[in-house]
Coordinates of C-alpha atoms and ligand atoms in Angstrom, one line a residue:
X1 CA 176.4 82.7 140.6
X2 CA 176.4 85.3 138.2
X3 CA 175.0 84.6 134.9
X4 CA 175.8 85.8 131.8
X5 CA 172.4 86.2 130.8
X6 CA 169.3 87.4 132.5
X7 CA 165.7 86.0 133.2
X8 CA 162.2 88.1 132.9
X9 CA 159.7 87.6 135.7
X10 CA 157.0 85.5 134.3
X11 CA 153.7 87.4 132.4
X12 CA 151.5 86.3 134.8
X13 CA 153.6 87.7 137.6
X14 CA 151.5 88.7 140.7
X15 CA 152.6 92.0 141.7
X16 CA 150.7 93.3 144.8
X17 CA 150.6 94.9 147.6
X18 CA 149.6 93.1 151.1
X19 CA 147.9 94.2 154.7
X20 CA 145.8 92.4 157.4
X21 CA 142.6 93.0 158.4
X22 CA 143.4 93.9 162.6
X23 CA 146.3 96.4 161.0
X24 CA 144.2 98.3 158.4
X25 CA 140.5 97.7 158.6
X26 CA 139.9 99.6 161.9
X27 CA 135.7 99.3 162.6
X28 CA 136.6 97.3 165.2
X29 CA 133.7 96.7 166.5
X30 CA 131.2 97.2 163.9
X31 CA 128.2 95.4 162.2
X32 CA 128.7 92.4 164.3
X33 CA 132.1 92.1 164.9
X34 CA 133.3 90.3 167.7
X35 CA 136.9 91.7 170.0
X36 CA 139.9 89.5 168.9
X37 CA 143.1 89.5 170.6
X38 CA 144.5 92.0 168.8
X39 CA 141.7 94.3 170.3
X40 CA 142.2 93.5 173.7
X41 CA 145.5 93.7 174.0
X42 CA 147.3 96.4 176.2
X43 CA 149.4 98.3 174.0
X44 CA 151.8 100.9 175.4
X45 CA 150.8 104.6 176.1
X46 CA 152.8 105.9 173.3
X47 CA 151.2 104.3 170.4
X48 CA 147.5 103.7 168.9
X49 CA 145.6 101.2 169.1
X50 CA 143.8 99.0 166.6
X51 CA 140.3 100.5 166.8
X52 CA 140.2 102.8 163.5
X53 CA 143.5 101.8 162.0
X54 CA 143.0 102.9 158.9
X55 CA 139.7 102.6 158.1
X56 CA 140.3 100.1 155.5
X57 CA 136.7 98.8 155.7
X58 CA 135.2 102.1 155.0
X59 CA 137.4 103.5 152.8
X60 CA 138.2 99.8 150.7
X61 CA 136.6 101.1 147.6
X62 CA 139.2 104.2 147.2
X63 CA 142.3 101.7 148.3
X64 CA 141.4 99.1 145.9
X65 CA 141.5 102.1 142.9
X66 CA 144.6 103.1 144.1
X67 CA 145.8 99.5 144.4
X68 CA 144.5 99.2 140.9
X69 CA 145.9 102.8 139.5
X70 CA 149.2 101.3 141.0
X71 CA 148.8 98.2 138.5
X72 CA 148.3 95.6 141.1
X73 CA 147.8 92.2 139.9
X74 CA 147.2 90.6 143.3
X75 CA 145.8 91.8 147.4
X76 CA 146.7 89.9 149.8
X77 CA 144.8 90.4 152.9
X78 CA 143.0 88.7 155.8
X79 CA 140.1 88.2 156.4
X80 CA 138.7 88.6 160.2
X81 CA 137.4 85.7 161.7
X82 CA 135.7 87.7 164.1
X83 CA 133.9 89.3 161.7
X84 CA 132.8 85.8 160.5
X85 CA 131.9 84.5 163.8
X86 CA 132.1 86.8 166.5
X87 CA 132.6 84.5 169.5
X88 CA 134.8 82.2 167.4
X89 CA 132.8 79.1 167.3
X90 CA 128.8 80.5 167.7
X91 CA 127.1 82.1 165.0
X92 CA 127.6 83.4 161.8
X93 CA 127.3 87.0 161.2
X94 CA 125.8 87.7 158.4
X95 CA 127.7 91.5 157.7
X96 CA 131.1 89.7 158.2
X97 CA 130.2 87.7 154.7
X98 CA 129.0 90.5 152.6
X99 CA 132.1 92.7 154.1
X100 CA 134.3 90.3 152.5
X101 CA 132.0 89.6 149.5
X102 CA 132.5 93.2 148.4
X103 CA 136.2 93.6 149.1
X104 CA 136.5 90.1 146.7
X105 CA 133.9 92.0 144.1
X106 CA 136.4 94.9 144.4
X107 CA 139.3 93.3 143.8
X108 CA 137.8 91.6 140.5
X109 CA 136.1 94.3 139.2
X110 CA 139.5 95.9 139.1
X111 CA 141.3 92.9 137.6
X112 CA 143.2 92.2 140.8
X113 CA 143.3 88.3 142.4
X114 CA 142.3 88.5 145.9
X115 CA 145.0 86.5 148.0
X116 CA 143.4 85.5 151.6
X117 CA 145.1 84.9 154.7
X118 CA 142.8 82.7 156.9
X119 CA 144.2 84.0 160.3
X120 CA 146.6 86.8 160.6
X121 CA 147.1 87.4 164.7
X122 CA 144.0 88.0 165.4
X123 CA 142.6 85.1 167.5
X124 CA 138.9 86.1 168.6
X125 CA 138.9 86.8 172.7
X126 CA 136.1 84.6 173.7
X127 CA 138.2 82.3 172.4
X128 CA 141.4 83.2 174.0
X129 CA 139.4 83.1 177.3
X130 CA 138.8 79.2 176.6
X131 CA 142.5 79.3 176.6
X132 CA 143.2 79.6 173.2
X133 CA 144.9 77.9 170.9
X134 CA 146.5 75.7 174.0
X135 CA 143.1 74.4 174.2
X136 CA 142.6 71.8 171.2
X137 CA 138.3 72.7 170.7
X138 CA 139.9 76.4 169.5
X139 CA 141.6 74.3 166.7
X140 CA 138.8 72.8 165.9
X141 CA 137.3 76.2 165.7
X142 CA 139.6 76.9 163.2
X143 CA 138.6 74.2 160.6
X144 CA 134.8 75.2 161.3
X145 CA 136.1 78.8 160.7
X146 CA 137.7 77.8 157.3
X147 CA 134.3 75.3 156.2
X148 CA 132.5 78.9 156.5
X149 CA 135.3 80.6 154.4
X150 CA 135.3 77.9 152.1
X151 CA 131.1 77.8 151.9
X152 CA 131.5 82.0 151.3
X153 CA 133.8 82.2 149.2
X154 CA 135.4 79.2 147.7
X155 CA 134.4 79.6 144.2
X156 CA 135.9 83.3 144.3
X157 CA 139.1 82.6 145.9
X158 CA 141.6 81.0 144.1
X159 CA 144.8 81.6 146.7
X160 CA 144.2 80.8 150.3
X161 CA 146.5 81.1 153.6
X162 CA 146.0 79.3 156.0
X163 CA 148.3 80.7 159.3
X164 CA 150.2 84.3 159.0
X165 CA 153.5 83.4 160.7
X166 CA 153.1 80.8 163.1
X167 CA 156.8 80.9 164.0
X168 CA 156.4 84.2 165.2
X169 CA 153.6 83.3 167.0
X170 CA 155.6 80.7 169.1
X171 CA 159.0 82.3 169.1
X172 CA 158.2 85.9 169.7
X173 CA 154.4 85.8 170.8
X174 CA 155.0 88.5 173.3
X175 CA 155.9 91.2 170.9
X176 CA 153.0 90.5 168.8
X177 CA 150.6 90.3 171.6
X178 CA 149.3 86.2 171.1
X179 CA 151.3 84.5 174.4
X180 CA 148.8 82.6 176.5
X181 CA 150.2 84.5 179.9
X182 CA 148.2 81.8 182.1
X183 CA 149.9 78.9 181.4
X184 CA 152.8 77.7 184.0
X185 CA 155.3 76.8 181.7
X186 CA 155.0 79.1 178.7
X187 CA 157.5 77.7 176.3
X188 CA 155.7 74.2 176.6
X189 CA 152.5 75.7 176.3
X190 CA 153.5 77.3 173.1
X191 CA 155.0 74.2 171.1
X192 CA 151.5 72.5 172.4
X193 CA 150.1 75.4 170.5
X194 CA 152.2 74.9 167.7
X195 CA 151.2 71.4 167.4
X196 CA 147.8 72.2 167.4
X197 CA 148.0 75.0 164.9
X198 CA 149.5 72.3 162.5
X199 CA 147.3 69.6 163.0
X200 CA 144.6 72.5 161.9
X201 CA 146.3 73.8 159.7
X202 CA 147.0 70.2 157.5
X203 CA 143.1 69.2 158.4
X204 CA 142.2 72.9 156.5
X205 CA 144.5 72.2 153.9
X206 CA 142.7 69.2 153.1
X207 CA 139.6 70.4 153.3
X208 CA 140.2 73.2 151.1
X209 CA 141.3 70.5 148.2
X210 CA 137.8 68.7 148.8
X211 CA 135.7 72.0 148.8
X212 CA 137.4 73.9 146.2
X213 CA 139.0 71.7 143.5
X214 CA 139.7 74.4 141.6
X215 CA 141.8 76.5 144.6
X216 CA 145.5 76.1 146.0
X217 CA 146.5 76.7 149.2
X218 CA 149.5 77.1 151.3
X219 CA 151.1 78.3 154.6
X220 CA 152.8 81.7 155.2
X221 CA 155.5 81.6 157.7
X222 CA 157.8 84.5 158.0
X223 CA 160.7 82.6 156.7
X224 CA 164.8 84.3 157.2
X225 CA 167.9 82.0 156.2
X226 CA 170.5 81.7 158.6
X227 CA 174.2 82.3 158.7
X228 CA 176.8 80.9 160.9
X229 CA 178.6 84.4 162.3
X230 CA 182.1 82.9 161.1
X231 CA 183.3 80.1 158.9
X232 CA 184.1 78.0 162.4
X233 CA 182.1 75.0 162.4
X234 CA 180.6 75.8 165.8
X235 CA 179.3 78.2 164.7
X236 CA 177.6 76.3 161.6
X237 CA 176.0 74.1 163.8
X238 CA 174.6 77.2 165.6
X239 CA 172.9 78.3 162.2
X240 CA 171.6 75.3 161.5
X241 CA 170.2 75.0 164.7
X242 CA 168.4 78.2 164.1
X243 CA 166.8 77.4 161.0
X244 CA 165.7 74.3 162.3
X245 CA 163.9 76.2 165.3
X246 CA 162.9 78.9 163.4
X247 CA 162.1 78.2 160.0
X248 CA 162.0 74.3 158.8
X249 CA 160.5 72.9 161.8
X250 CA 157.6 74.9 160.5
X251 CA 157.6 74.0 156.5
X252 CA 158.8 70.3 157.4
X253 CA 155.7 69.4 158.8
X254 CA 153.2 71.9 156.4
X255 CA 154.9 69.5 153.3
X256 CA 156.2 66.6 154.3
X257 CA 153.9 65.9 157.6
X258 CA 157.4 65.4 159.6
X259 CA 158.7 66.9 162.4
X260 CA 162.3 68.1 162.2
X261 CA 164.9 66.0 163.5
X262 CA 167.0 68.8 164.6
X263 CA 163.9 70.6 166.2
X264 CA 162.3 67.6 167.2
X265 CA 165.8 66.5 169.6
X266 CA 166.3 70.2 170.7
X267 CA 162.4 69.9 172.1
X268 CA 163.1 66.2 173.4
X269 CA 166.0 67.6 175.1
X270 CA 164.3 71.0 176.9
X271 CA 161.0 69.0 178.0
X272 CA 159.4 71.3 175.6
X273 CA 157.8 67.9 173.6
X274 CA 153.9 68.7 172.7
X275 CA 151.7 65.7 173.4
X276 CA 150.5 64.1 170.0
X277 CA 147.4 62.3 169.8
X278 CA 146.7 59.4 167.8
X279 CA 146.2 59.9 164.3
X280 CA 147.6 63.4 164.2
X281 CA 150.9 62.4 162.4
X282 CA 148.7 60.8 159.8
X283 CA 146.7 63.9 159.8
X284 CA 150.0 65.8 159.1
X285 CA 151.1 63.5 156.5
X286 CA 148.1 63.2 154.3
X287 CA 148.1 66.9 153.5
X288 CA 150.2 68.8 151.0
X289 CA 150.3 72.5 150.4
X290 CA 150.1 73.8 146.7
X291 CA 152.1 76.2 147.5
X292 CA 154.6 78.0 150.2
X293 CA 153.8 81.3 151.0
X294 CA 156.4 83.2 153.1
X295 CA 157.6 86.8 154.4
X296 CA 160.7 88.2 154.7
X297 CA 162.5 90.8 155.8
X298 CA 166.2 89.9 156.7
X299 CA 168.3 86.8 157.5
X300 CA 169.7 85.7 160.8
X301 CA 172.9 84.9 161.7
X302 CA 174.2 82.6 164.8
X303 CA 177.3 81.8 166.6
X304 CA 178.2 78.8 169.1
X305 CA 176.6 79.2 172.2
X306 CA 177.6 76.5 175.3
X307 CA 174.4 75.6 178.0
X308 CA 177.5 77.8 180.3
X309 CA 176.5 81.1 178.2
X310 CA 174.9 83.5 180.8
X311 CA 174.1 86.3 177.6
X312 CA 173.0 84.5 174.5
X313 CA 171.7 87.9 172.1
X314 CA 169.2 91.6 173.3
X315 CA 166.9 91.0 176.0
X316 CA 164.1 92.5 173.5
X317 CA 163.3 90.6 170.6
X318 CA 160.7 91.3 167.3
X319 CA 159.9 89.0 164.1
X320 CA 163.2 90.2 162.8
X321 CA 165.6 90.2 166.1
X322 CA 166.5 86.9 167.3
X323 CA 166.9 86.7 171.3
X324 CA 169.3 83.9 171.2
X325 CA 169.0 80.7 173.9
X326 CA 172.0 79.0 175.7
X327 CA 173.5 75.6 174.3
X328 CA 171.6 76.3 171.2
X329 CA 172.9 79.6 169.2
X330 CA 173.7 83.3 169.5
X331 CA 171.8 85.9 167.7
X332 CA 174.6 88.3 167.0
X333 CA 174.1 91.3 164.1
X334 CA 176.1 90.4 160.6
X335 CA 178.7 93.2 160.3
X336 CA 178.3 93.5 157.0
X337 CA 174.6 94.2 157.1
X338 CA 173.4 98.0 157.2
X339 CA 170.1 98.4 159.9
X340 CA 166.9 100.7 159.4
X341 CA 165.7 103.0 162.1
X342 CA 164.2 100.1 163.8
X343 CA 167.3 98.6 164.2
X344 CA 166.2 95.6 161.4
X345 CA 169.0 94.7 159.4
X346 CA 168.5 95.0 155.3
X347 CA 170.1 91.8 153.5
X348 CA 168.5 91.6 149.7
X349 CA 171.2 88.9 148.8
X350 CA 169.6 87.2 151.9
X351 CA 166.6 87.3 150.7
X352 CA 168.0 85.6 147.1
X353 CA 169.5 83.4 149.6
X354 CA 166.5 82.5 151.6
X355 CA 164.3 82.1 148.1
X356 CA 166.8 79.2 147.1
X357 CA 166.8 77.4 150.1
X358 CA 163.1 76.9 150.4
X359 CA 163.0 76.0 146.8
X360 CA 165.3 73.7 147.1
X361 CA 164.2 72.1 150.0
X362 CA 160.5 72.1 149.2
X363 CA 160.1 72.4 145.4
X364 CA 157.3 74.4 145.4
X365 CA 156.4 77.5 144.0
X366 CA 156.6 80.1 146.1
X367 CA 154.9 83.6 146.4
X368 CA 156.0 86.3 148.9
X369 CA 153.3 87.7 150.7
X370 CA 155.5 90.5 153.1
X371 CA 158.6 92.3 152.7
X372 CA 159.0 95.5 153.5
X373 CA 160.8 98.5 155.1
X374 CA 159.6 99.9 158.2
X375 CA 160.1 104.0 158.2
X376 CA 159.1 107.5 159.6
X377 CA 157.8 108.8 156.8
X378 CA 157.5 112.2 156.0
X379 CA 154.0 114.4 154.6
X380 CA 156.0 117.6 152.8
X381 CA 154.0 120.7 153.2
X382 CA 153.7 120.5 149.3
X383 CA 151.8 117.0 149.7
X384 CA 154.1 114.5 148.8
X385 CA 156.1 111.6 150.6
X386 CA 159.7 111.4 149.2
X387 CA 160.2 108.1 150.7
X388 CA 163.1 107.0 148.0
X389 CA 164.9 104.9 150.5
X390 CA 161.8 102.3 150.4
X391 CA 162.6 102.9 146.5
X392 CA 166.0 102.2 147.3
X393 CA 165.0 98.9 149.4
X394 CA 162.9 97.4 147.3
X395 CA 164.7 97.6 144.3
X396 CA 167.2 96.0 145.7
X397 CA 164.9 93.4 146.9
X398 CA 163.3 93.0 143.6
X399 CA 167.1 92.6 141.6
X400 CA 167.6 89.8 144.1
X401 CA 164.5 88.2 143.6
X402 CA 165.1 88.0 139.9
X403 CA 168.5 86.6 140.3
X404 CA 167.0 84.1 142.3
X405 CA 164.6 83.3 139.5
X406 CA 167.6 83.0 137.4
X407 CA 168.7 80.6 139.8
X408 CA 165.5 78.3 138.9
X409 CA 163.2 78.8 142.1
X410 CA 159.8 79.6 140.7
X411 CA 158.5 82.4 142.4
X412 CA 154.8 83.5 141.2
X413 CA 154.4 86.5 143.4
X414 CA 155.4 89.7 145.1
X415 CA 153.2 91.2 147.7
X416 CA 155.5 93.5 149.7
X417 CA 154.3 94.5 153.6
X418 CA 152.0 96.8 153.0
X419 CA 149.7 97.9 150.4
X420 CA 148.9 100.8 152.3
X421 CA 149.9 102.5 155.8
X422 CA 148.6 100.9 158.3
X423 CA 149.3 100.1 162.4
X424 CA 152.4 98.3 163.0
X425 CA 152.1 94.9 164.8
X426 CA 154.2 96.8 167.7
X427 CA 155.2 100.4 166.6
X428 CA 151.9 102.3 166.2
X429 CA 151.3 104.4 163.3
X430 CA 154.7 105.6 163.0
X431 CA 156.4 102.9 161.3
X432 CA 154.8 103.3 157.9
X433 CA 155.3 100.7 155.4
X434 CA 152.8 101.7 152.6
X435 CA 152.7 103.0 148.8
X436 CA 150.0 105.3 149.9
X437 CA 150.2 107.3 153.2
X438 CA 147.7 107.6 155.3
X439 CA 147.7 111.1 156.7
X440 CA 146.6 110.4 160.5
X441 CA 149.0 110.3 163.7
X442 CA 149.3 108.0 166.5
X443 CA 146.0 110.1 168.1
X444 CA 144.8 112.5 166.2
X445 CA 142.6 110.6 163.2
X446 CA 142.6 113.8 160.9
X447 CA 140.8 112.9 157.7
X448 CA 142.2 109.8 157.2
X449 CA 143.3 111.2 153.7
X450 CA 145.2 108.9 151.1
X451 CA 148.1 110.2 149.7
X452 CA 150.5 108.6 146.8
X453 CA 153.8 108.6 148.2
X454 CA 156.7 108.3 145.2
X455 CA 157.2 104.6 146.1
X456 CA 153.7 104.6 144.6
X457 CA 155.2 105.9 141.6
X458 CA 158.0 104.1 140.8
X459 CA 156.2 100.3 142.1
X460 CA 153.9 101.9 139.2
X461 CA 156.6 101.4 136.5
X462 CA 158.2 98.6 137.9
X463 CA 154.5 97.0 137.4
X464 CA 154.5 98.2 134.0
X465 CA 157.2 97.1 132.9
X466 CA 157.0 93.5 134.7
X467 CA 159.9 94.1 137.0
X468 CA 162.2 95.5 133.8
X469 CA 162.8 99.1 135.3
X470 CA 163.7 99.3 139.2
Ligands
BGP1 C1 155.1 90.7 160.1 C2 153.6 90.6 160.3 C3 152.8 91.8 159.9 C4 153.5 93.1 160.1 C5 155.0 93.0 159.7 C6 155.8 94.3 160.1 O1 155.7 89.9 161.1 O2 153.0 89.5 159.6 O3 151.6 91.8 160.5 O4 153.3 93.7 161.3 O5 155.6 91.9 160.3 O6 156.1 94.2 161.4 P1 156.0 95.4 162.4 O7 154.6 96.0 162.3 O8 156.3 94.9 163.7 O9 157.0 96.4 161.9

């Protein structure tokens, strides 16, 4: 639809800029802080890992003036759980709190609303060694986890998080490092995960409304509409299997306490069912988010795909790559879609696309808490980063948003991926996402030196002017 007049973003807009603590923070292993999974993990020889990052937790004081000189209205990050509780389930650590504490003064004292994620990948190991989040006691962790956020900080925190991108965690654990690798029959395992994750999830939700009347919370999936490959009707079955799969089967049951039909059969069908215990559907069903949180990045598209297929999509998938699975769909790349250097294809209409459909589906307000581009950035020998095709990007990504809001969804927030440079989920250092640049390389730490890149500029003016100049 194109209208013949335009809408604003709303005054209280929440512009911001978002990270997670495992990605940024880096002091991996100080003042009490307990390995997660993210720590342990075996990352490959050619990037860093996640021990200094970038140093977020020393240097939070400088990045939360440049977040403020930037005009941010909102942060989204995570916090650590195992800086909370180091083991996962044991004892409280006391430096954990007044971390977090300070970050939440920081933010305030520069006018900005902290927006916490509750869990963003980072699972602590002692509890992955119990099994993880196959074993139900680690969900219960979880709740215990969130009673301490709550005690902390529940009369601070006004916009909670509760899971960053479960889907990706059960469709594409292995590129962000969460897979349980001793289970015998992985994909079962995972939906048994999933199941469990909700159930936590809804009881946390619930808890959050008894604890802190006065906050809202809501999941964060990473949420990418999906388009049949051609107007054949095979192949529209295809994408609707795909969003099923990948995105509703997650937002059904976070709103509506349902399980997806569509999903629900496809797991009947593949013995992938989870076992659900008494009382958990009722669990599911009594909570309701305030809000739906998601990220986004691109769409998907899909084409017919018969249980005969031997190749269903690349043998390598990420967040943003679908793998494809036979009798179900084929991920194949839209050909009128342009890709970045990490081969992620760039769809702002998608992402106006993608804004309606959860809106209409759900009816709730929605804030975005990633969205991003992915680049090798650049530091000129005159100082500056001339990174004008993440300019370019989200601009584009912003017009769409707006046109959206001129469609009627009621989006209260923009929080693109990331705040700051930080350690990719996968890619190391050198895919840099950020407003500011961190000057270090994969090895070498340098000074860890903050840099305004000219996004930092120009999100500057779009803040300033509440979205009016891109
Ligand atoms: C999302 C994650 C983030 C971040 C982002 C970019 O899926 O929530 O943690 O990593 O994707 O992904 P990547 O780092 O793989 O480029």
């Amino acid at each position: 639809m194109e209208y013949k007049q335009t809408k604003k973003f709303p005054d209280d807009f929440f512009w911001g800029g978002s990270t997670s603590a495992y990605q940024v923070e880096g002091a991996y292993a100080e003042d009490g802080k307990g390995l997660s999974v993210q720590d342990t993990k075996k990352v490959t020889d050619s990037t860093t890992d996640f021990k200094v990052a970038s140093d977020h937790y020393h240097h939070y004081k400088e990045d939360i003036a440049l977040f403020a000189e930037m005009g941010f209205k909102a942060y989204r990050f995570s916090i650590a759980w195992t800086r909370i509780i180091p083991d996962g389930d044991g004892e409280v650590n006391p430096k954990g709190i007044e971390f977090y504490q300070k970050l939440i003064d920081e933010c305030r004292a520069n006018q900005i609303e902290p927006i916490v994620t509750m869990f963003h990948f980072d699972l602590p190991d002692a509890l992955q060694k119990k099994g993880g989040w196959s074993n139900k006691e680690v969900a219960n962790a979880f709740v215990r986890y969130a009673e301490v956020l709550f005690t902390s900080f529940g009369d601070q925190v006004n916009y909670w998080l509760t899971i960053n991108e479960q889907n990706m965690m059960i469709l594409h654990g292995a590129a962000i490092g969460t897979t349980n690798s001793k289970a015998t029959n992985v994909k079962k395992d995972l939906y048994q995960q999933n199941h469990y994750m909700l159930v936590a999830q809804a009881k946390v939700m619930k808890l959050c409304h008894e604890m802190c009347p006065n906050a809202k919370i809501g999941p964060a999936p990473n949420i990418s509409e999906v388009y049949p490959a051609t107007a054949d009707p095979k192949d529209f079955i295809a994408a609707q299997n795909l969003n099923a799969i990948r995105n509703w089967l997650y937002l059904d049951i976070a709103v509506y306490g349902r399980y997806n039909p569509i999903a629900w059969s496809y797991l009947e069908d593949r013995d992938l069912l989870p076992e659900i215990e008494e009382g958990d559907m009722e669990i599911l069903k009594e909570a309701k988010p305030d809000f739906i949180a998601f990220n986004y990045y691109n769409t998907s598209t899909a084409a017919y795909s018969s249980l005969d297929d031997q190749v269903v999509g690349p043998t390598d998938g990420d967040q943003q790559i679908e793998l494809g699975e036979k009798g179900v769909y084929k991920a194949v790349y839209n050909p009128y879609l342009k890709r970045t250097n990490f081969n992620w294809e760039i769809d702002p209409v998608g992402f106006r696309a993608t804004l309606r459909s959860v809106y209409e589906r759900y009816a709730l307000p929605i804030i975005i808490t990633e969205d991003g581009l992915g680049e090798f950035d650049q530091l000129e020998a005159d100082g500056t980063v001339n990174d004008h095709y993440r300019i370019d990007y989200l601009r584009d990504e912003i017009r769409e948003m707006k046109h959206a809001i001129a469609d009627g969804v009621k989006v209260f927030g923009f929080c693109p991926w990331s705040a700051i440079d930080l350690v990719s989920t996968h890619s190391g250092v050198k895919k840099r996402y950020g407003f500011v640049y961190v000057d270090r390389d994969e090895f070498d730490l340098k000074e860890l030196k903050r840099i305004r890149k000219n996004s930092f500029f120009w999100y500057q003016q779009v803040i300033n002017s509440n979205g009016e100049n891109l």
